[in-house]
Structure formats: C-alpha cells, structure tokens
Amino acid sequence: MKLELGEIHIQGFSFAEVSSLKGGHLQLSKSELEQYIRSLHPQITEVETAIVNPGDSVRIMPVKDVIEPRCKLDGGCCFPGFNPGEEEIVGSGKTLALKGIAVVTTGKVVGFQEGIIDMSGPGADYSPYSALRNLVLRIEVDEHCNQYQHEEVLRRVGLMTARWVADQVKTTPAESVAHFETLPLAEQLAQHPDLPSVGYVYMLQSQGLLHDSWYYGIDVKKMVPTLMFPTEAMDGAIVSGNCVSACDKNTTWSHQNNPVIQALYRRHGKDLNFIGVILTNENVTLSDKVRSSNMVAKLAEQMQLEGAIITEEGFGNPDADLMMNCCKLEAKGIRTVLLTDEYAGRGGESQSLADAHPAADAVVTAGNANALITLPPMQRVIGHPVYADMIAGGFDGSLHEDGSITVELQAITGATSELGVHTLSAHSG
C-alpha cells in the first residue's frame, strides 16, 4: 500500500467573507462554516467558532478531540466508516494535509476525563496542541441527548469539519509530497532480508463507558487484534472517541501524525525493516486480555518479527494488557520496547504502573501524570472552566477565584502522550 501525503504549511489563519488560501494564509468563511456545522446533526443547539494562535491568552476546556484537516485528492475520503457509502479502505492514493492547524472540539463535558489546552503560559509547554493555530468549535446539544449521543455529535462535528476545511483548498498544489509504502507481508520481509524485522503493536483504548476508539467507524472493543498497513492511520482509519485522562488520550490528530509510525518509516531500509502494524484493543476482563494478547503474539510470529514497539493508551487497567503483550512476544524471542507514562503520585512516591513483568526491561516513559501544576488565569476561556474541579486531574478547589487552576498534569491534553506526541524530554545531570 502506497500513500502520497502532500503538505501545505499554514502560516496564518483567520475568518473572512470568502474561504481562500494565499501566501500561506488560510481564511475561512465563518458564516459558511457555522452553517455547515449546524447541518451535521439536528440536536446541535449552539455553535461558537473561534481561531486561536500560539501565544494567545486563551484557555480551551474541556477539550473533546483535536483533528488535523486532511482530504483525499483522488477519490475516497478521510475518516471512513462514519457516513453511508464511505466504507473504502484508506491509506493509499493521494492525501492533502494542512500542517500547523487543527480543529479542536469543546462544549459541556461529555465524560469527566476531558482536558485543558492553554495557548500560552506554563500549561502550553505541556500540550503539543498549543503550538498549533486552532479552529475551536464550542458545540452545545439538545438537553435530551445522553452522554453517548453527545459524544457522537462532537465526534462527527470534529471529523467532518476537518474534512470541510481541507476541502476548501484541495485545488492548491502541495508544498511538499512525502511517499510512504508498505508491501504485502512476503514482499516486505524480502525487501531488506539483512535488517531486523520490526513491527508496531498499537494499543487502542476500548474499555467502554465512553472509553472508546474507532476503526473504520467500528468501536474497537468489538474487534480482535488485526494487521493494519501503517498508512491507514494517516488517512483517519483510527479515530478518537474516548474520555480517558486528557494527558494520555490519543487524539485523532495524534493518530494521524503518529510519531512511532513516522520514525519507523524514517529508519526503514537503514537499520530496520518496518514490516507493519498489529492493531489491538485494551480489554476489561481477564479472559479478554488473555485472548487479545495471545492473538497479538500469534500475529507477531506470523509476521516473523524480531522486534516490536508497543504503545499503550491510558493507565491502570491497560497496564495489564501492556505487560501481557510484552511478555508473550518476549517469550517467542521477539524483543520489545514499551512506551507508557507513569502515575507515580504527586511526589513520585507511588508505584508507577499498575502491573509489571521482568520481561519489560526496555521502557520509555512520557512522564508522571500526577505532578501538580498551576495554570495562570487567561484573558479568554472557550468552553466551561467550571469543570476544572471534576475532570480527571482536578479536585475540589482546583478552580481559583482569579481564574487560575491547580491540577495534575493528567488534566492537560497530550501532556504525557504515550505515542510521544510532545516536546518534553529528560536528561541526566
């Protein structure tokens, strides 16, 4: 499967009477945009749109999702499975991505594990999305919507708006085009026989109660582990729909720009042979965890992997899935590296993971989500700051009278991304 990913880097972003792109400045028709959003679902009662830039004194909360505008240039669609007649396989052909901008959805809270994006101040250093020019959509829904319908509305609005934005400029030539290709399994293994064969075990949150991810429009708690071409993620085959703690929620943007996939492609043919992706879920019951991890190990053996990177989404219960995947691959002689984050207590005094195994001897941490931070007041808040006291990472008294907020890092969207979508690092003194 081969994908041509064209990129246009947006240098300026604003509203105007007519949508256009000139000199790197993207302008959107605010009236057409809001009319389009209202047409997406009959239970939408209120729409507020805003464009915010890095460095602005703006807080967005509670954040539901972040999506990069992308569209197909040669037929088909990004984000398949959410509209009738859009069930085709993605990951091939030509795709246009608008870099440097994103669509961010907010509104009254769907689940208690939504998060915060500060566009400036100390919180901005922890969220990768504060460096983007963001089209923020505050969407309110009919009071008769339950939380599942509410999540569906916000998810649909975010995905379809991201496509709409990219469609406005799809006739503009891309500034650069990157090519990504993964061959059928036998051909891929034969491509670089002298290099170690490496795969990626891609764990998706799927524990129900609004802890859901979507694959081709299917809730992944209904799936068993499966093989996936890496390029499918770039076209929106995987969509976030979950309310796990904001710090390690994999947004749709992070799936589209998965840095593990990008790094494996960069090293393919140099020091490793990137064979492909095993997509798997995170389960609730022990029997489901055992079954899924058994199937992951079987697929890894079938792919003839010598090494694998395993990424987690969430914490606590999913730590067991992470360790099961690790130890079963290691038992087959497949060396693993794990990406996770830690919940080690505010002072680092607690056990970092809920589960562990001696085979997990190569682990990359994205940081301690329990660390406390105070976010200063912002001149503008888009959304509902009152939820600061109830979102995961917040507590009674988190929201102060002056508008500042004291929370754990887990309340900041993307702060400890287990895909590595952040700019923070550690070094030895």
Coordinates of C-alpha atoms in Angstrom, one line a residue:
M1 CA 0.0 0.0 0.0
K2 CA 1.5 3.4 -1.1
L3 CA 0.4 6.8 0.1
E4 CA 1.4 10.2 -1.3
L5 CA 1.0 12.7 1.5
G6 CA 1.0 16.3 0.3
E7 CA 1.5 19.0 2.8
I8 CA 0.6 22.7 2.9
H9 CA 2.0 24.6 5.8
I10 CA -0.4 27.2 7.1
Q11 CA 1.4 30.4 8.3
G12 CA -1.7 32.5 9.1
F13 CA -5.3 31.6 10.0
S14 CA -8.4 33.8 10.2
F15 CA -12.0 34.3 9.3
A16 CA -13.2 36.2 6.2
E17 CA -16.2 36.6 3.9
V18 CA -14.9 34.0 1.5
S19 CA -12.6 31.0 2.1
S20 CA -9.2 31.2 0.4
L21 CA -5.5 30.4 0.8
K22 CA -3.0 33.0 -0.3
G23 CA 0.7 33.2 0.7
G24 CA 0.3 30.6 3.4
H25 CA -2.6 32.5 5.0
L26 CA -5.8 30.4 5.2
Q27 CA -9.1 32.3 5.5
L28 CA -12.4 30.6 6.2
S29 CA -15.9 31.9 5.7
K30 CA -17.3 32.0 9.2
S31 CA -20.9 32.0 8.1
E32 CA -20.5 29.1 5.7
L33 CA -18.6 27.1 8.3
E34 CA -21.2 27.6 11.0
Q35 CA -24.0 26.8 8.6
Y36 CA -22.2 23.6 7.6
I37 CA -21.7 22.6 11.3
R38 CA -25.4 23.1 12.1
S39 CA -26.3 20.9 9.1
L40 CA -24.4 18.0 10.6
H41 CA -26.8 17.0 13.4
P42 CA -30.3 18.1 14.3
Q43 CA -29.5 18.0 18.0
I44 CA -27.0 20.8 17.8
T45 CA -28.4 23.8 19.6
E46 CA -25.5 26.2 19.8
V47 CA -22.3 26.8 17.7
E48 CA -19.4 29.1 18.6
T49 CA -16.3 29.2 16.4
A50 CA -13.0 30.8 17.1
I51 CA -9.5 30.8 15.8
V52 CA -6.7 31.0 18.4
N53 CA -3.0 31.2 17.8
P54 CA 0.1 30.1 19.8
G55 CA 0.8 32.7 22.5
D56 CA -2.7 33.9 22.8
S57 CA -4.1 34.3 26.3
V58 CA -6.7 31.6 25.7
R59 CA -7.8 28.5 27.6
I60 CA -9.8 25.8 25.9
M61 CA -11.7 23.4 28.1
P62 CA -13.0 20.8 28.4
V63 CA -11.3 19.5 25.1
K64 CA -13.0 16.6 23.4
D65 CA -10.7 16.0 20.4
V66 CA -8.1 17.5 18.2
I67 CA -8.1 16.7 14.4
E68 CA -5.8 17.7 11.6
P69 CA -7.6 18.9 8.4
R70 CA -7.0 16.3 5.6
C71 CA -8.8 15.3 2.5
K72 CA -8.3 12.8 -0.4
L73 CA -7.3 14.2 -3.8
D74 CA -8.1 11.2 -6.0
G75 CA -11.4 9.9 -4.8
G76 CA -12.4 8.3 -1.5
C77 CA -12.4 10.0 1.9
C78 CA -10.5 10.5 5.1
F79 CA -12.2 9.2 8.2
P80 CA -14.0 6.3 6.6
G81 CA -17.0 4.5 8.2
F82 CA -18.9 7.5 9.5
N83 CA -21.0 8.2 6.5
P84 CA -23.1 5.8 4.4
G85 CA -21.2 4.8 1.3
E86 CA -17.8 5.6 2.8
E87 CA -16.5 2.2 3.7
E88 CA -13.5 2.0 1.4
I89 CA -10.0 1.1 2.7
V90 CA -7.8 4.1 3.1
G91 CA -4.0 4.5 3.3
S92 CA -3.3 4.7 -0.5
G93 CA -3.5 7.2 -3.2
K94 CA -3.1 11.0 -2.7
T95 CA -3.9 12.8 0.5
L96 CA -3.6 16.5 1.4
A97 CA -2.7 17.6 4.9
L98 CA -2.9 21.1 6.2
K99 CA 0.0 21.4 8.7
G100 CA 0.2 23.8 11.6
I101 CA -3.5 24.0 12.2
A102 CA -6.1 21.8 13.9
V103 CA -9.8 21.6 14.7
V104 CA -10.5 21.4 18.4
T105 CA -13.9 20.4 19.8
T106 CA -15.3 21.6 23.1
G107 CA -18.6 22.1 24.9
K108 CA -20.3 21.0 28.0
V109 CA -18.5 17.9 29.4
V110 CA -19.3 14.5 27.9
G111 CA -17.2 12.5 30.3
F112 CA -15.2 13.5 33.4
Q113 CA -11.9 12.8 31.7
E114 CA -11.7 15.7 29.2
G115 CA -8.9 18.2 29.3
I116 CA -7.4 21.6 29.0
I117 CA -5.3 23.3 26.3
D118 CA -3.7 26.6 27.3
M119 CA -2.3 28.6 24.3
S120 CA 0.2 30.4 26.5
G121 CA 1.8 30.2 29.9
P122 CA 3.3 27.1 31.6
G123 CA 0.5 24.8 30.5
A124 CA 1.3 25.5 26.9
D125 CA 4.7 23.8 27.4
Y126 CA 2.9 20.5 28.2
S127 CA 0.4 20.4 25.4
P128 CA 1.6 19.8 21.8
Y129 CA -1.6 21.3 20.6
S130 CA -0.8 24.8 22.0
A131 CA 1.8 25.2 19.2
L132 CA -0.9 24.9 16.5
R133 CA -3.3 27.5 15.1
N134 CA -6.6 26.1 16.3
L135 CA -10.1 26.3 14.9
V136 CA -12.1 25.9 18.2
L137 CA -15.6 24.6 17.9
R138 CA -17.8 25.0 21.0
I139 CA -20.8 22.8 20.3
E140 CA -23.8 22.5 22.6
V141 CA -26.5 19.9 22.2
D142 CA -30.2 19.3 23.0
E143 CA -30.8 18.5 26.6
H144 CA -32.4 15.2 25.6
C145 CA -29.0 13.9 24.4
N146 CA -27.5 11.3 26.6
Q147 CA -23.7 11.2 27.0
Y148 CA -23.2 8.7 24.3
Q149 CA -25.2 10.7 21.8
H150 CA -23.4 13.8 23.0
E151 CA -20.0 12.2 22.3
E152 CA -21.2 11.1 18.8
V153 CA -22.3 14.6 17.9
L154 CA -19.0 16.2 18.9
R155 CA -17.0 13.4 17.2
R156 CA -18.9 13.8 14.0
V157 CA -18.7 17.6 14.0
G158 CA -14.9 17.5 14.6
L159 CA -14.2 14.9 11.8
M160 CA -16.5 16.4 9.2
T161 CA -15.3 20.0 9.9
A162 CA -11.7 18.9 9.5
R163 CA -12.6 17.4 6.1
W164 CA -14.5 20.6 5.2
V165 CA -11.6 22.8 6.0
A166 CA -9.2 20.8 3.8
D167 CA -11.7 20.6 1.0
Q168 CA -11.7 24.4 0.8
V169 CA -8.1 24.4 -0.5
K170 CA -7.8 21.0 -2.2
T171 CA -7.0 22.5 -5.6
T172 CA -3.9 24.3 -4.2
P173 CA -0.7 22.5 -5.1
A174 CA 1.1 20.9 -2.1
E175 CA 4.3 22.5 -1.0
S176 CA 5.9 19.1 -0.5
V177 CA 4.9 15.4 -1.0
A178 CA 6.1 12.5 1.1
H179 CA 5.8 8.9 0.0
F180 CA 5.1 6.0 2.3
E181 CA 4.8 2.4 1.2
T182 CA 4.4 -0.9 2.9
L183 CA 4.4 -4.0 0.7
P184 CA 2.4 -7.2 1.2
L185 CA 3.9 -9.3 4.0
A186 CA 6.0 -11.7 2.0
E187 CA 7.4 -8.9 -0.2
Q188 CA 8.1 -6.7 2.8
L189 CA 10.1 -9.4 4.5
A190 CA 12.1 -10.0 1.4
Q191 CA 12.8 -6.3 0.8
H192 CA 15.6 -6.0 3.4
P193 CA 16.4 -9.5 4.5
D194 CA 19.7 -8.5 6.2
L195 CA 18.0 -6.0 8.5
P196 CA 16.0 -6.9 11.6
S197 CA 12.3 -7.1 11.0
V198 CA 10.4 -4.7 13.3
G199 CA 6.7 -4.2 13.9
Y200 CA 4.5 -1.9 15.9
V201 CA 1.8 -3.2 18.4
Y202 CA -0.7 -0.3 18.5
M203 CA -2.9 -0.5 21.6
L204 CA -6.2 1.4 21.5
Q205 CA -8.4 2.4 24.4
S206 CA -11.6 0.4 24.3
Q207 CA -12.8 -0.2 27.8
G208 CA -16.3 1.2 27.3
L209 CA -18.1 3.8 29.4
L210 CA -17.0 6.4 26.9
H211 CA -13.5 4.9 26.8
D212 CA -13.7 4.0 23.1
S213 CA -11.7 4.3 19.9
W214 CA -13.0 3.8 16.4
Y215 CA -11.5 1.8 13.5
Y216 CA -13.3 2.4 10.2
G217 CA -16.3 3.5 12.2
I218 CA -16.4 0.4 14.4
D219 CA -16.0 0.6 18.2
V220 CA -12.7 -1.3 18.7
K221 CA -13.9 -3.1 21.8
K222 CA -15.8 -5.3 19.3
M223 CA -12.7 -6.3 17.4
V224 CA -9.9 -8.8 17.8
P225 CA -6.2 -7.9 17.0
T226 CA -5.7 -7.4 13.3
L227 CA -3.0 -6.4 10.9
M228 CA -3.0 -2.9 9.5
F229 CA -1.0 -1.0 6.9
P230 CA 0.7 1.9 8.7
T231 CA -0.5 4.4 6.1
E232 CA -4.2 3.7 7.1
A233 CA -3.7 5.7 10.3
M234 CA -2.6 8.8 8.3
D235 CA -6.0 8.8 6.4
G236 CA -8.1 8.6 9.6
A237 CA -8.8 4.9 9.8
I238 CA -8.4 5.3 13.6
V239 CA -10.5 8.0 15.3
S240 CA -10.5 9.1 19.0
G241 CA -13.9 8.8 20.8
N242 CA -12.7 8.3 24.3
C243 CA -12.7 10.1 27.5
V244 CA -9.6 8.7 29.2
S245 CA -7.5 11.2 31.1
A246 CA -6.5 14.0 28.8
C247 CA -2.8 13.7 29.4
D248 CA -2.6 10.3 27.6
K249 CA -5.6 10.4 25.4
N250 CA -4.6 9.7 21.8
T251 CA -6.5 12.4 19.9
T252 CA -7.4 11.9 16.3
W253 CA -4.5 14.3 15.5
S254 CA -2.0 12.1 17.2
H255 CA -3.3 9.0 15.3
Q256 CA -2.9 10.9 12.0
N257 CA 0.6 12.0 13.0
N258 CA 1.7 9.0 15.0
P259 CA 5.4 9.6 15.6
V260 CA 6.2 5.9 16.1
I261 CA 4.9 5.1 12.6
Q262 CA 6.8 8.1 11.2
A263 CA 10.1 7.2 13.0
L264 CA 9.8 3.6 11.8
Y265 CA 9.3 4.7 8.2
R266 CA 12.4 7.0 8.5
R267 CA 14.5 4.2 9.7
H268 CA 13.1 1.6 7.2
G269 CA 15.8 0.3 4.9
K270 CA 18.6 1.9 7.0
D271 CA 18.8 -0.1 10.2
L272 CA 15.5 -2.0 10.3
N273 CA 12.8 -3.5 8.1
F274 CA 9.4 -2.0 9.1
I275 CA 7.0 -4.9 8.5
G276 CA 3.7 -3.4 9.6
V277 CA 1.3 -2.7 12.4
I278 CA -0.7 -5.0 14.8
L279 CA -3.8 -3.1 15.9
T280 CA -5.2 -4.3 19.2
N281 CA -7.6 -3.2 21.9
E282 CA -7.5 -2.8 25.7
N283 CA -9.9 -5.0 27.5
V284 CA -11.8 -5.1 30.8
T285 CA -12.0 -8.7 31.7
L286 CA -9.1 -11.1 32.3
S287 CA -10.2 -13.6 29.7
D288 CA -10.5 -10.9 27.1
K289 CA -7.0 -9.6 27.9
V290 CA -5.6 -13.2 27.6
R291 CA -7.3 -13.8 24.3
S292 CA -6.2 -10.5 22.7
S293 CA -2.6 -10.8 23.9
N294 CA -2.5 -14.4 22.7
M295 CA -3.6 -13.2 19.2
V296 CA -1.1 -10.3 19.2
A297 CA 1.7 -12.8 19.9
K298 CA 0.4 -15.1 17.1
L299 CA 0.3 -12.3 14.6
A300 CA 3.8 -11.1 15.5
E301 CA 5.1 -14.6 15.0
Q302 CA 3.2 -14.8 11.7
M303 CA 4.8 -11.6 10.6
Q304 CA 8.3 -13.1 11.5
L305 CA 9.1 -10.1 13.7
E306 CA 12.4 -9.9 15.5
G307 CA 11.5 -6.8 17.4
A308 CA 8.4 -4.7 18.3
I309 CA 7.5 -1.3 19.7
I310 CA 4.3 -1.4 21.9
T311 CA 2.4 1.7 22.9
E312 CA -0.3 2.0 25.5
E313 CA -3.3 4.3 25.8
G314 CA -4.4 5.2 29.3
F315 CA -3.2 3.8 32.6
G316 CA -4.1 1.4 35.4
N317 CA -6.2 -1.4 34.0
P318 CA -4.5 -1.2 30.5
D319 CA -1.1 -1.7 32.1
A320 CA -2.1 -5.4 32.3
D321 CA -2.7 -5.6 28.6
L322 CA 0.7 -3.8 28.0
M323 CA 2.6 -6.4 30.1
M324 CA 0.7 -9.4 28.6
N325 CA 1.6 -8.2 25.1
C326 CA 5.2 -7.6 26.2
C327 CA 5.9 -10.9 28.0
K328 CA 4.2 -13.1 25.3
L329 CA 6.2 -11.5 22.5
E330 CA 9.4 -11.8 24.5
A331 CA 8.6 -15.5 25.2
K332 CA 8.6 -16.0 21.4
G333 CA 12.1 -14.3 21.1
I334 CA 10.7 -11.0 19.9
R335 CA 12.4 -8.2 21.7
T336 CA 10.1 -5.3 22.8
V337 CA 10.3 -1.7 23.7
L338 CA 7.3 -0.2 25.6
L339 CA 6.0 3.4 25.6
T340 CA 3.9 4.4 28.5
D341 CA 3.5 7.1 31.1
E342 CA 3.5 7.0 34.9
Y343 CA 1.1 7.6 37.7
A344 CA 3.6 7.7 40.5
G345 CA 1.9 10.1 42.9
R346 CA 2.4 13.9 43.1
G347 CA 5.8 13.4 44.8
G348 CA 6.8 10.3 42.9
E349 CA 6.3 8.0 45.9
S350 CA 3.9 5.5 44.4
Q351 CA 4.3 2.5 42.0
S352 CA 4.4 4.0 38.5
L353 CA 2.4 1.2 36.8
A354 CA -0.4 -1.0 38.0
D355 CA 1.3 -4.1 36.5
A356 CA 4.9 -5.1 35.7
H357 CA 6.9 -8.1 34.4
P358 CA 10.6 -8.9 34.3
A359 CA 10.4 -9.1 30.5
A360 CA 9.6 -5.4 30.4
D361 CA 13.3 -4.4 30.5
A362 CA 13.1 -1.6 27.9
V363 CA 10.6 1.0 28.7
V364 CA 10.3 4.7 27.6
T365 CA 8.3 6.9 29.9
A366 CA 6.4 10.0 28.9
G367 CA 6.4 11.4 32.4
N368 CA 4.5 11.4 35.7
A369 CA 0.9 12.4 35.2
N370 CA 0.3 13.1 38.9
A371 CA 2.7 16.0 39.0
L372 CA 0.9 19.3 40.0
I373 CA 0.9 22.5 38.0
T374 CA -0.8 25.8 38.5
L375 CA -2.2 27.4 35.3
P376 CA -2.5 31.2 35.5
P377 CA -5.7 32.9 34.5
M378 CA -6.3 33.6 30.8
Q379 CA -8.0 36.6 29.2
R380 CA -10.4 34.3 27.4
V381 CA -11.8 30.9 28.1
I382 CA -13.6 29.0 25.4
G383 CA -15.8 26.3 26.9
H384 CA -16.6 25.8 30.5
P385 CA -14.0 26.4 33.2
V386 CA -16.3 25.2 36.0
Y387 CA -15.3 21.6 35.1
A388 CA -11.8 22.2 36.4
D389 CA -12.9 20.7 39.8
M390 CA -14.3 17.5 38.3
I391 CA -12.1 16.5 35.4
A392 CA -9.5 13.8 36.0
G393 CA -6.5 15.5 37.5
G394 CA -8.7 18.2 39.1
F395 CA -10.1 18.2 42.6
D396 CA -12.4 20.3 44.8
G397 CA -10.8 23.7 44.8
S398 CA -8.8 23.4 41.6
L399 CA -10.5 26.5 40.1
H400 CA -9.5 29.6 41.9
E401 CA -11.4 32.9 42.2
D402 CA -8.9 34.7 39.9
G403 CA -9.4 32.1 37.1
S404 CA -6.2 30.2 37.7
I405 CA -6.3 26.5 38.0
T406 CA -4.2 24.0 40.0
V407 CA -4.4 20.5 38.6
E408 CA -2.3 17.4 38.0
L409 CA -0.7 17.1 34.5
Q410 CA -3.3 14.5 33.6
A411 CA -5.8 17.3 33.1
I412 CA -3.7 18.8 30.2
T413 CA -4.4 17.4 26.8
G414 CA -1.4 15.5 25.5
A415 CA 0.9 16.2 28.5
T416 CA 2.2 12.6 28.8
S417 CA 1.3 11.2 25.4
E418 CA 2.2 7.6 25.2
L419 CA 2.8 7.9 21.5
G420 CA 5.4 10.5 22.2
V421 CA 3.5 13.5 20.8
H422 CA 5.2 16.1 22.9
T423 CA 8.4 18.2 23.1
L424 CA 9.5 17.4 26.6
S425 CA 12.4 15.2 27.4
A426 CA 14.7 14.2 30.2
H427 CA 18.5 14.3 30.6
S428 CA 20.9 13.2 33.2
G429 CA 22.6 15.9 35.3

